[in-house]
Amino acid sequence: MSTTFTLDTSTSRANPTPAPMKRLTIPAIRARKDAGATAEPLVMLTAYTVRMAQLLDPHCDMLLIGDSLGQVIYGLPSTLPVTLDMMCAHGAAVVRGSYHSVVVVDMPFGSYEGSPQQAFASASRVMAETGCAAIKLEGGQAMAETIAFLSARGIPVMAHVGLTPQAVNQLGGYGARGRSQAEYARILDDAKAVADAGAFAMVLEGVVDTLADGVTASVDVPVIGIGASAQCDGQVLVTEDMLGLFERTPRFVKRYGDMAGFVGDAAAAYAADVRARAFPTADQIYVAKRKSDA
Ligand code: KIV
């Protein structure tokens, strides 16, 4: 699966058009848990742009347009200022660039917590404008009613429990959760509540490993870990983190590349060529036709 695609900017379609590939479905993702622990862990990465979606899609089961795009793409201090407009624009781009993965779009802060009706209005807009298969929202027991409301109306919901970044002000930071007995029990109850409410899967973020193992064993839907445990039913990372785009690597991230180094080296080589008039060369310029060729 190493075809290189280019983007036809007039249609926003990949070129060549990839061979028709059946897209995975929500029931197929959900069913991976049916035999108890998921035999082959589910693979999920974030994607925000069409080209990244094209590159990641053949390797993933799910692509997530995370509201982490606030920090990664827009340089915002947290996910809190992210808007529905941003999620719709990037979600549509990722759907255009993918053919195989289930595409899940994050609901931004403030777009769903008010009531199940508010959540339905926001989620249905996201699904209609992007073509994604599911939405993700943060919260445990407090969101159970909303998850049931959306699921009963044709909107597949991925829940997000444990460390929930949209609640950073209430939590006081991004540290791992579940270290106290009370918090451990509350997060386990959150996970059971969202599964019982009808979430088809859940992200479990930033919790002690025993809690991650306990949640995975206690619910009958796939648990996708990030900063959790290898025993979860799948894993997700922010793609730019695992590619090494940032200086800081959080503890739960494994770096699979040095994108920052690659980009910096390429930019330095380009700058040196421009300053030395070594770029463009004859290969990169258009030569005027001679009169005799016309
Ligand atoms: O916003 C995001 O990228 C996420 C993942 C880290 C799970 O929610």
PDB file of C-alpha atoms in Angstrom, residues 239-249 255-268:
ATOM      1  CA  THR A 239       0.029  12.235  14.522  1.00  0.00           C
ATOM      2  CA  GLU A 240       2.287  15.291  14.768  1.00  0.00           C
ATOM      3  CA  ASP A 241       3.444  14.097  18.219  1.00  0.00           C
ATOM      4  CA  MET A 242       4.424  10.666  16.981  1.00  0.00           C
ATOM      5  CA  LEU A 243       6.098  12.183  13.885  1.00  0.00           C
ATOM      6  CA  GLY A 244       8.311  14.339  16.110  1.00  0.00           C
ATOM      7  CA  LEU A 245       7.046  17.718  14.908  1.00  0.00           C
ATOM      8  CA  PHE A 246       7.359  19.285  18.331  1.00  0.00           C
ATOM      9  CA  GLU A 247      10.332  19.726  20.651  1.00  0.00           C
ATOM     10  CA  ARG A 248       8.479  18.347  23.661  1.00  0.00           C
ATOM     11  CA  THR A 249       7.495  14.687  23.662  1.00  0.00           C
ATOM     12  CA  ARG A 255       8.287   9.195  18.424  1.00  0.00           C
ATOM     13  CA  TYR A 256       8.386   7.392  15.084  1.00  0.00           C
ATOM     14  CA  GLY A 257      10.129  10.180  13.163  1.00  0.00           C
ATOM     15  CA  ASP A 258      11.946  13.492  13.356  1.00  0.00           C
ATOM     16  CA  MET A 259       9.707  15.711  11.271  1.00  0.00           C
ATOM     17  CA  ALA A 260      10.951  18.892  12.950  1.00  0.00           C
ATOM     18  CA  GLY A 261      14.538  18.005  12.033  1.00  0.00           C
ATOM     19  CA  PHE A 262      13.537  17.049   8.492  1.00  0.00           C
ATOM     20  CA  VAL A 263      11.621  20.290   7.885  1.00  0.00           C
ATOM     21  CA  GLY A 264      14.337  22.430   9.482  1.00  0.00           C
ATOM     22  CA  ASP A 265      17.103  20.775   7.411  1.00  0.00           C
ATOM     23  CA  ALA A 266      15.099  21.094   4.183  1.00  0.00           C
ATOM     24  CA  ALA A 267      14.306  24.776   4.869  1.00  0.00           C
ATOM     25  CA  ALA A 268      17.965  25.500   5.665  1.00  0.00           C
TER      26      ALA A 268
END
